[in-house]
Amino acid sequence: MTTTRFAPSPTGYIHVGNLRTALMNFLIAKKAGGTFILRIDDTDPERSKQEYVDAIQQDLEWLGLTWDKIERQSERLDRYNAAAEKLREIGRFYECFETPIELDLKRKKQLNMGKPPVYDRAALNLSDDEKAALRAERGDGHWRFKLDQQRINWTDGVLGDLSIDAASVSDPVLIRGDGQFLYTLASVMDDIEMGVTHVVRGSDHVTNTATQIQMIEALGGTVPTFAHHSLLTGPQGESLSKRLGTLALRDLRESGVEPMALLSLMARLGSSQPMELRSSIEEIAEGFDVDQFGSAPTKFDVQDLYPLTGRLLGETDLAAVADDVAAAGVPADQAAAFWDVIRANITTRKDIAGWWELFENGADPVIDDEDKDFVAEAMALLPEGPFDGESWGAWTKAVKEATGRKGRGLFMPLRKALTGQSHGPDMSAVLPLLKVIKARG
């Protein structure tokens, strides 16, 4: 069975970059009828917060990315201890005692000599007595996985055939000196024991994947299919790293972005397939193929989400927005007519209340100086009402005959006088809903 996972750290709110990873893994499982695991990477007790765990779940639920099971790595520490012990037994795990300053000096020396800054494995030459002395002086050391220094090959779902020389990579630290398990060991053990078959993540993890393949094999697991998607940039190709705080999913939700607008865009962004606005996650999953994505950095512009949200709302039935319409104060018997008039003219649900305010209490008229006399004459010709679908046509015909104005010169000043806006719904539908017309003076 196909099994995928999304493993966020609860140290902050998830953003569009995280969403790309979560969505791809979700869609692979969804399309195959498999299992999608939400795995909370909370092995760092100081930085992990329950409020962020809750926020991650809220964001995913808002988007409809529901998980089949949830796991917390903080509850699996015994499994990571078991993995560490097995690596020690087979001679693939060793304790090191260098300080960060000492490691930095080693790297600088290697770079000055034109060599790659790879850990020199000096700790492997320490005797038991030397280790004991260092332990007494510095406390427990950190533990590194001993790589087999040979080429690591795999076929990536996005990048194709990859090969990395393990000799060009430092043996990864898996346990810190304070005993905290780092991401790599926890992730590998979880992937093995949870039967993860596919892992999709950012291209900045390619080197990690190489070392993890060796770890999975050393622990007797089955290597999953890996795919590394491109990283997002801003619309001009700039790094998003400094802007991700403003691109948190909760911020997008608060700004009025619709879930399916966001998902439709993210499911195709960076792929060879055109963006198509979808109405359900099932539709998105049906057309999803990770091998359609390219390796080049992918431009993302948050402003693209608002026209998509507007298009989506324009195709949305009243039932889906009934709560928002009611919250704006629209009476139930007027809701259907109101929604039919405005839905093609809003960007987000937040615009609903503004339109009802306009219909209920009128708009401050916008009248250009050259149109003052014309608008005054037109308003004198406007009957008291009530208005129906024919009223706008009858009124503008009378105004045209009285003033000689026609086309845009006739209609635009009247629209601006009645609604305070230069664009909007068909005025023949707007006029019957206007309860107050401030332009009457």
Short mmCIF file of C-alpha atoms in Angstrom, two decimals:
data_model
loop_
_atom_site.label_atom_id
_atom_site.label_comp_id
_atom_site.label_asym_id
_atom_site.label_seq_id
_atom_site.Cartn_x
_atom_site.Cartn_y
_atom_site.Cartn_z
CA MET A 1 0.00 0.00 0.00
CA THR A 2 1.16 3.52 -0.80
CA THR A 3 2.04 5.41 2.37
CA THR A 4 3.25 9.00 2.56
CA ARG A 5 3.88 11.43 5.39
CA PHE A 6 4.15 15.12 6.21
CA ALA A 7 6.48 15.77 9.15
CA PRO A 8 6.39 19.42 10.26
CA SER A 9 8.21 20.71 13.32
CA PRO A 10 5.82 22.48 15.74
CA THR A 11 8.18 25.43 16.18
CA GLY A 12 6.13 27.91 14.14
CA TYR A 13 3.24 28.23 11.71
CA ILE A 14 3.38 26.35 8.43
CA HIS A 15 3.73 28.40 5.25
CA VAL A 16 3.34 27.95 1.50
CA GLY A 17 6.69 26.17 1.23
CA ASN A 18 5.56 23.59 3.79
CA LEU A 19 2.21 23.30 2.03
CA ARG A 20 3.86 22.31 -1.23
CA THR A 21 5.47 19.33 0.50
CA ALA A 22 2.33 18.40 2.44
CA LEU A 23 0.09 18.63 -0.63
CA MET A 24 2.28 16.51 -2.88
CA ASN A 25 2.55 13.76 -0.29
CA PHE A 26 -1.19 13.94 0.38
CA LEU A 27 -2.08 13.74 -3.32
CA ILE A 28 0.15 10.73 -3.95
CA ALA A 29 -1.57 8.82 -1.15
CA LYS A 30 -5.04 10.07 -2.12
CA LYS A 31 -4.69 9.11 -5.77
CA ALA A 32 -3.48 5.61 -4.86
CA GLY A 33 -6.08 5.07 -2.13
CA GLY A 34 -3.22 4.84 0.36
CA THR A 35 -2.36 6.27 3.77
CA PHE A 36 -1.29 9.81 4.59
CA ILE A 37 0.44 10.26 7.96
CA LEU A 38 0.76 13.54 9.83
CA ARG A 39 3.97 13.11 11.82
CA ILE A 40 4.79 15.81 14.32
CA ASP A 41 8.57 16.27 14.59
CA ASP A 42 8.65 17.38 18.23
CA THR A 43 11.90 15.85 19.43
CA ASP A 44 13.15 19.33 20.40
CA PRO A 45 11.37 19.90 23.74
CA GLU A 46 12.50 23.50 24.07
CA ARG A 47 11.28 24.80 20.71
CA SER A 48 8.24 22.56 20.16
CA LYS A 49 4.95 24.12 21.29
CA GLN A 50 1.48 22.59 21.55
CA GLU A 51 0.00 25.79 20.15
CA TYR A 52 1.88 25.14 16.91
CA VAL A 53 0.75 21.50 16.83
CA ASP A 54 -2.84 22.76 17.09
CA ALA A 55 -2.20 25.40 14.42
CA ILE A 56 -0.72 22.85 12.00
CA GLN A 57 -3.79 20.66 12.35
CA GLN A 58 -6.14 23.63 11.92
CA ASP A 59 -4.35 24.74 8.74
CA LEU A 60 -4.45 21.27 7.20
CA GLU A 61 -8.10 20.80 8.14
CA TRP A 62 -8.97 24.17 6.58
CA LEU A 63 -7.43 22.94 3.33
CA GLY A 64 -9.08 19.52 3.52
CA LEU A 65 -5.73 17.71 3.80
CA THR A 66 -7.02 15.22 6.35
CA TRP A 67 -4.63 12.61 7.69
CA ASP A 68 -5.32 8.92 8.19
CA LYS A 69 -3.20 8.77 11.32
CA ILE A 70 -1.17 11.13 13.44
CA GLU A 71 2.14 10.34 15.14
CA ARG A 72 4.29 12.34 17.53
CA GLN A 73 8.00 11.67 17.51
CA SER A 74 8.29 12.66 21.17
CA GLU A 75 6.31 9.49 21.95
CA ARG A 76 8.69 7.25 20.01
CA LEU A 77 12.01 7.95 21.72
CA ASP A 78 12.36 4.29 22.71
CA ARG A 79 12.33 3.34 19.01
CA TYR A 80 15.11 5.82 18.26
CA ASN A 81 17.14 4.43 21.17
CA ALA A 82 16.69 0.97 19.69
CA ALA A 83 17.86 2.19 16.29
CA ALA A 84 20.90 3.86 17.82
CA GLU A 85 21.80 0.70 19.71
CA LYS A 86 21.54 -1.39 16.55
CA LEU A 87 23.84 1.01 14.68
CA ARG A 88 26.37 0.75 17.51
CA GLU A 89 26.22 -3.05 17.40
CA ILE A 90 26.97 -3.17 13.68
CA GLY A 91 29.79 -0.60 13.92
CA ARG A 92 28.01 2.21 12.09
CA PHE A 93 27.72 4.65 15.00
CA TYR A 94 30.53 6.44 16.81
CA GLU A 95 30.87 9.08 19.51
CA CYS A 96 32.68 12.38 18.82
CA PHE A 97 33.78 15.11 21.18
CA GLU A 98 34.81 18.11 19.08
CA THR A 99 33.35 21.45 20.09
CA PRO A 100 31.61 23.64 17.49
CA ILE A 101 34.67 25.92 17.48
CA GLU A 102 37.01 23.00 16.83
CA LEU A 103 34.83 21.72 13.99
CA ASP A 104 34.72 25.19 12.45
CA LEU A 105 38.51 25.46 12.55
CA LYS A 106 38.80 22.06 10.86
CA ARG A 107 36.44 23.14 8.08
CA LYS A 108 38.33 26.38 7.49
CA LYS A 109 41.64 24.53 7.34
CA GLN A 110 40.27 22.07 4.78
CA LEU A 111 38.86 24.87 2.64
CA ASN A 112 42.18 26.71 2.73
CA MET A 113 43.87 23.53 1.49
CA GLY A 114 41.34 23.23 -1.33
CA LYS A 115 39.68 20.18 0.20
CA PRO A 116 35.94 19.63 0.80
CA PRO A 117 34.92 20.51 4.37
CA VAL A 118 34.13 16.95 5.41
CA TYR A 119 34.46 15.62 8.96
CA ASP A 120 37.84 13.85 9.20
CA ARG A 121 36.63 10.97 11.41
CA ALA A 122 39.28 11.76 14.00
CA ALA A 123 37.03 10.31 16.70
CA LEU A 124 37.40 6.83 15.22
CA ASN A 125 41.04 6.85 16.33
CA LEU A 126 40.27 7.60 19.98
CA SER A 127 41.03 4.87 22.52
CA ASP A 128 38.53 3.97 25.23
CA ASP A 129 40.70 5.80 27.77
CA GLU A 130 40.82 8.92 25.60
CA LYS A 131 37.05 8.83 25.18
CA ALA A 132 36.58 8.48 28.94
CA ALA A 133 38.88 11.43 29.55
CA LEU A 134 37.06 13.61 27.04
CA ARG A 135 33.72 12.54 28.47
CA ALA A 136 34.88 13.52 31.95
CA GLU A 137 36.13 16.87 30.65
CA ARG A 138 33.35 17.80 28.22
CA GLY A 139 30.40 15.57 29.02
CA ASP A 140 28.78 13.10 26.63
CA GLY A 141 29.77 13.44 23.00
CA HIS A 142 27.61 13.61 19.90
CA TRP A 143 27.04 10.51 17.77
CA ARG A 144 27.67 10.23 14.05
CA PHE A 145 26.53 7.63 11.53
CA LYS A 146 29.50 6.08 9.73
CA LEU A 147 28.87 6.24 6.01
CA ASP A 148 30.17 3.64 3.61
CA GLN A 149 32.37 5.83 1.43
CA GLN A 150 31.01 4.75 -1.91
CA ARG A 151 28.61 6.25 -4.44
CA ILE A 152 24.95 6.38 -3.46
CA ASN A 153 22.61 6.06 -6.44
CA TRP A 154 18.86 6.43 -6.76
CA THR A 155 16.21 7.49 -9.25
CA ASP A 156 14.45 10.61 -8.06
CA GLY A 157 10.80 11.18 -8.93
CA VAL A 158 11.52 14.75 -10.09
CA LEU A 159 15.27 15.01 -10.64
CA GLY A 160 15.83 11.67 -12.36
CA ASP A 161 18.94 9.54 -11.79
CA LEU A 162 21.12 10.92 -9.00
CA SER A 163 24.49 9.86 -7.68
CA ILE A 164 26.37 11.26 -4.68
CA ASP A 165 29.83 10.22 -3.52
CA ALA A 166 29.48 9.50 0.20
CA ALA A 167 33.16 10.39 0.64
CA SER A 168 32.24 14.00 -0.16
CA VAL A 169 29.72 14.15 2.70
CA SER A 170 30.36 14.38 6.44
CA ASP A 171 29.13 11.52 8.58
CA PRO A 172 25.83 12.96 9.83
CA VAL A 173 25.29 13.73 13.51
CA LEU A 174 22.25 11.79 14.72
CA ILE A 175 22.35 12.41 18.48
CA ARG A 176 23.52 15.65 20.10
CA GLY A 177 25.72 15.79 23.16
CA ASP A 178 22.68 16.53 25.32
CA GLY A 179 21.06 13.32 24.13
CA GLN A 180 18.52 14.89 21.78
CA PHE A 181 17.74 12.84 18.68
CA LEU A 182 18.09 14.84 15.50
CA TYR A 183 15.72 14.78 12.56
CA THR A 184 17.60 12.25 10.47
CA LEU A 185 17.57 9.30 12.87
CA ALA A 186 13.96 9.88 13.92
CA SER A 187 12.79 10.29 10.34
CA VAL A 188 14.56 7.18 9.08
CA MET A 189 13.29 4.99 11.90
CA ASP A 190 9.74 6.29 11.46
CA ASP A 191 9.80 5.77 7.69
CA ILE A 192 10.94 2.19 8.18
CA GLU A 193 8.46 1.25 10.90
CA MET A 194 5.50 3.14 9.41
CA GLY A 195 6.01 1.58 5.99
CA VAL A 196 6.47 4.88 4.16
CA THR A 197 6.72 4.13 0.44
CA HIS A 198 7.04 7.62 -1.05
CA VAL A 199 8.81 10.72 0.29
CA VAL A 200 8.41 14.08 -1.45
CA ARG A 201 10.31 17.08 -0.11
CA GLY A 202 12.34 20.10 -1.17
CA SER A 203 15.46 19.86 -3.28
CA ASP A 204 17.51 21.17 -0.35
CA HIS A 205 17.19 17.66 1.13
CA VAL A 206 18.98 15.81 -1.69
CA THR A 207 22.21 15.27 0.28
CA ASN A 208 20.19 14.19 3.32
CA THR A 209 18.48 11.61 1.15
CA ALA A 210 21.79 10.07 0.16
CA THR A 211 22.83 9.54 3.77
CA GLN A 212 19.36 8.35 4.75
CA ILE A 213 19.41 5.69 2.05
CA GLN A 214 22.49 4.19 3.66
CA MET A 215 20.91 4.43 7.11
CA ILE A 216 17.71 2.73 5.98
CA GLU A 217 19.72 -0.10 4.44
CA ALA A 218 21.89 -0.42 7.56
CA LEU A 219 18.77 -0.74 9.72
CA GLY A 220 17.24 -3.35 7.42
CA GLY A 221 14.47 -1.16 6.00
CA THR A 222 13.08 -0.73 2.50
CA VAL A 223 14.20 2.45 0.77
CA PRO A 224 11.14 4.51 -0.29
CA THR A 225 10.75 6.30 -3.59
CA PHE A 226 12.16 9.80 -3.17
CA ALA A 227 11.18 12.93 -5.10
CA HIS A 228 12.63 16.39 -4.53
CA HIS A 229 10.54 19.31 -5.73
CA SER A 230 12.01 22.69 -6.61
CA LEU A 231 12.10 25.47 -4.05
CA LEU A 232 9.77 28.46 -4.25
CA THR A 233 11.01 31.96 -5.00
CA GLY A 234 9.27 35.31 -5.11
CA PRO A 235 7.78 36.63 -8.38
CA GLN A 236 11.13 38.19 -9.38
CA GLY A 237 13.12 35.09 -8.48
CA GLU A 238 14.05 36.41 -5.04
CA SER A 239 14.35 34.16 -2.02
CA LEU A 240 11.17 33.62 -0.05
CA SER A 241 13.04 32.87 3.16
CA LYS A 242 12.64 36.40 4.53
CA ARG A 243 8.99 36.61 3.50
CA LEU A 244 7.69 33.27 4.73
CA GLY A 245 6.33 34.83 7.90
CA THR A 246 3.84 36.76 5.76
CA LEU A 247 2.99 33.65 3.77
CA ALA A 248 1.85 31.52 6.69
CA LEU A 249 -1.27 29.57 5.85
CA ARG A 250 -3.17 31.15 8.72
CA ASP A 251 -2.39 34.60 7.30
CA LEU A 252 -3.63 33.56 3.87
CA ARG A 253 -6.79 32.19 5.47
CA GLU A 254 -7.35 35.45 7.34
CA SER A 255 -6.86 37.44 4.14
CA GLY A 256 -9.77 35.57 2.54
CA VAL A 257 -7.96 33.16 0.21
CA GLU A 258 -10.19 30.18 -0.62
CA PRO A 259 -8.73 26.71 0.10
CA MET A 260 -9.40 25.34 -3.38
CA ALA A 261 -7.82 28.40 -5.01
CA LEU A 262 -4.65 27.81 -3.01
CA LEU A 263 -4.64 24.05 -3.60
CA SER A 264 -5.38 24.36 -7.32
CA LEU A 265 -2.42 26.69 -7.76
CA MET A 266 0.02 24.75 -5.58
CA ALA A 267 -0.85 21.41 -7.20
CA ARG A 268 0.35 22.65 -10.60
CA LEU A 269 2.91 25.34 -9.75
CA GLY A 270 6.25 24.35 -11.26
CA SER A 271 4.80 21.54 -13.35
CA SER A 272 4.39 21.16 -17.11
CA GLN A 273 0.61 21.13 -16.70
CA PRO A 274 -1.50 24.30 -16.94
CA MET A 275 -3.12 25.62 -13.78
CA GLU A 276 -6.78 24.59 -13.64
CA LEU A 277 -9.18 25.77 -10.97
CA ARG A 278 -10.68 22.72 -9.29
CA SER A 279 -13.67 22.42 -7.00
CA SER A 280 -12.57 19.41 -4.94
CA ILE A 281 -9.43 17.74 -3.63
CA GLU A 282 -10.50 14.56 -5.45
CA GLU A 283 -10.32 16.37 -8.79
CA ILE A 284 -6.87 17.69 -7.96
CA ALA A 285 -5.63 14.24 -6.93
CA GLU A 286 -6.95 12.62 -10.10
CA GLY A 287 -4.82 14.86 -12.31
CA PHE A 288 -1.70 14.90 -10.13
CA ASP A 289 1.61 13.37 -11.26
CA VAL A 290 4.83 14.24 -9.45
CA ASP A 291 6.91 13.43 -12.53
CA GLN A 292 5.33 16.42 -14.29
CA PHE A 293 7.29 18.80 -12.07
CA GLY A 294 10.60 20.38 -13.04
CA SER A 295 13.78 21.08 -11.11
CA ALA A 296 14.07 24.82 -11.80
CA PRO A 297 13.22 27.25 -8.97
CA THR A 298 9.49 27.95 -9.03
CA LYS A 299 8.14 31.49 -8.85
CA PHE A 300 5.26 32.10 -6.46
CA ASP A 301 3.29 35.34 -6.22
CA VAL A 302 0.73 35.52 -3.43
CA GLN A 303 -1.24 38.04 -5.48
CA ASP A 304 -2.11 35.27 -7.95
CA LEU A 305 -4.33 33.72 -5.29
CA TYR A 306 -6.87 36.54 -5.19
CA PRO A 307 -8.09 36.42 -8.83
CA LEU A 308 -8.37 32.65 -8.41
CA THR A 309 -10.36 33.11 -5.22
CA GLY A 310 -12.64 35.56 -7.02
CA ARG A 311 -13.18 33.15 -9.91
CA LEU A 312 -13.94 30.34 -7.51
CA LEU A 313 -16.50 32.39 -5.58
CA GLY A 314 -18.12 33.43 -8.85
CA GLU A 315 -18.82 29.74 -9.49
CA THR A 316 -19.96 29.02 -5.93
CA ASP A 317 -23.60 28.34 -5.01
CA LEU A 318 -25.30 30.19 -2.19
CA ALA A 319 -25.30 27.13 0.07
CA ALA A 320 -21.50 27.27 0.35
CA VAL A 321 -21.48 30.91 1.47
CA ALA A 322 -24.82 31.04 3.29
CA ASP A 323 -23.20 31.64 6.68
CA ASP A 324 -21.15 34.54 5.33
CA VAL A 325 -24.18 36.09 3.64
CA ALA A 326 -26.25 35.75 6.81
CA ALA A 327 -23.42 37.20 8.90
CA ALA A 328 -23.47 40.29 6.66
CA GLY A 329 -27.07 40.87 7.72
CA VAL A 330 -28.79 39.75 4.53
CA PRO A 331 -32.33 38.47 5.25
CA ALA A 332 -32.87 34.86 4.21
CA ASP A 333 -35.57 35.78 1.69
CA GLN A 334 -33.17 38.13 -0.11
CA ALA A 335 -30.02 36.02 0.12
CA ALA A 336 -30.38 34.22 -3.22
CA ALA A 337 -31.00 37.37 -5.24
CA PHE A 338 -28.22 39.21 -3.39
CA TRP A 339 -25.65 36.45 -3.99
CA ASP A 340 -26.54 36.10 -7.67
CA VAL A 341 -25.90 39.82 -8.15
CA ILE A 342 -22.57 40.12 -6.32
CA ARG A 343 -20.78 36.78 -6.61
CA ALA A 344 -18.98 37.59 -9.84
CA ASN A 345 -17.85 40.91 -8.38
CA ILE A 346 -16.07 39.96 -5.17
CA THR A 347 -12.48 38.95 -4.60
CA THR A 348 -12.92 37.26 -1.21
CA ARG A 349 -15.77 36.53 1.17
CA LYS A 350 -14.78 39.62 3.09
CA ASP A 351 -16.30 41.70 0.29
CA ILE A 352 -19.79 40.32 0.92
CA ALA A 353 -20.54 42.60 3.87
CA GLY A 354 -19.47 45.68 1.93
CA TRP A 355 -21.93 45.01 -0.86
CA TRP A 356 -24.81 44.53 1.57
CA GLU A 357 -23.84 47.75 3.35
CA LEU A 358 -23.99 49.50 -0.02
CA PHE A 359 -27.45 48.11 -0.85
CA GLU A 360 -28.83 48.68 2.62
CA ASN A 361 -27.46 52.12 3.43
CA GLY A 362 -26.43 53.52 0.07
CA ALA A 363 -23.02 54.56 -1.16
CA ASP A 364 -21.32 57.93 -1.03
CA PRO A 365 -21.71 59.11 -4.62
CA VAL A 366 -18.65 59.74 -6.74
CA ILE A 367 -19.42 62.56 -9.18
CA ASP A 368 -16.82 64.18 -11.41
CA ASP A 369 -17.06 67.96 -11.80
CA GLU A 370 -18.01 67.74 -15.47
CA ASP A 371 -20.87 65.36 -14.60
CA LYS A 372 -22.52 67.32 -11.75
CA ASP A 373 -25.26 68.91 -13.82
CA PHE A 374 -25.86 65.71 -15.77
CA VAL A 375 -26.21 63.59 -12.62
CA ALA A 376 -28.53 66.12 -11.02
CA GLU A 377 -30.77 66.09 -14.09
CA ALA A 378 -30.69 62.29 -14.22
CA MET A 379 -31.61 61.95 -10.55
CA ALA A 380 -34.58 64.21 -11.08
CA LEU A 381 -35.82 61.70 -13.65
CA LEU A 382 -35.39 58.67 -11.37
CA PRO A 383 -38.80 57.52 -10.03
CA GLU A 384 -39.26 56.69 -6.37
CA GLY A 385 -39.54 52.96 -6.94
CA PRO A 386 -39.82 50.18 -6.03
CA PHE A 387 -37.48 49.11 -8.83
CA ASP A 388 -37.41 45.92 -10.83
CA GLY A 389 -35.22 44.45 -13.56
CA GLU A 390 -36.66 46.84 -16.15
CA SER A 391 -36.21 50.03 -14.15
CA TRP A 392 -32.57 50.71 -15.07
CA GLY A 393 -33.24 50.40 -18.78
CA ALA A 394 -36.33 52.61 -18.65
CA TRP A 395 -34.57 55.26 -16.57
CA THR A 396 -31.39 55.46 -18.69
CA LYS A 397 -33.54 55.67 -21.84
CA ALA A 398 -35.34 58.64 -20.40
CA VAL A 399 -32.05 60.23 -19.32
CA LYS A 400 -30.58 59.71 -22.79
CA GLU A 401 -33.55 61.39 -24.44
CA ALA A 402 -33.41 64.32 -22.02
CA THR A 403 -29.65 64.92 -22.07
CA GLY A 404 -28.42 63.46 -25.34
CA ARG A 405 -25.77 61.43 -23.55
CA LYS A 406 -25.14 57.85 -24.55
CA GLY A 407 -22.76 54.92 -24.10
CA ARG A 408 -20.07 55.20 -21.43
CA GLY A 409 -20.72 58.91 -20.99
CA LEU A 410 -24.26 58.03 -19.93
CA PHE A 411 -23.82 54.86 -17.90
CA MET A 412 -20.53 55.42 -16.03
CA PRO A 413 -21.47 58.64 -14.22
CA LEU A 414 -24.75 57.04 -13.11
CA ARG A 415 -23.01 53.90 -11.83
CA LYS A 416 -20.50 56.00 -9.86
CA ALA A 417 -23.25 58.19 -8.47
CA LEU A 418 -25.33 55.22 -7.28
CA THR A 419 -22.61 52.82 -6.08
CA GLY A 420 -19.52 54.99 -5.56
CA GLN A 421 -17.65 52.57 -7.86
CA SER A 422 -16.60 52.52 -11.49
CA HIS A 423 -17.23 48.81 -11.90
CA GLY A 424 -19.51 46.15 -10.50
CA PRO A 425 -22.56 44.02 -11.30
CA ASP A 426 -25.09 44.78 -14.01
CA MET A 427 -26.88 47.91 -12.86
CA SER A 428 -30.25 46.50 -13.90
CA ALA A 429 -29.75 43.94 -11.11
CA VAL A 430 -28.21 46.44 -8.67
CA LEU A 431 -30.93 49.09 -8.81
CA PRO A 432 -33.72 46.86 -7.39
CA LEU A 433 -31.52 46.09 -4.36
CA LEU A 434 -30.64 49.70 -3.53
CA LYS A 435 -32.74 50.77 -0.55
CA VAL A 436 -31.03 54.15 -0.17
CA ILE A 437 -29.82 56.35 -3.03
CA LYS A 438 -27.67 59.11 -1.58
CA ALA A 439 -27.14 60.74 -4.97
CA ARG A 440 -30.69 62.04 -4.86
CA GLY A 441 -29.24 64.80 -2.68
#
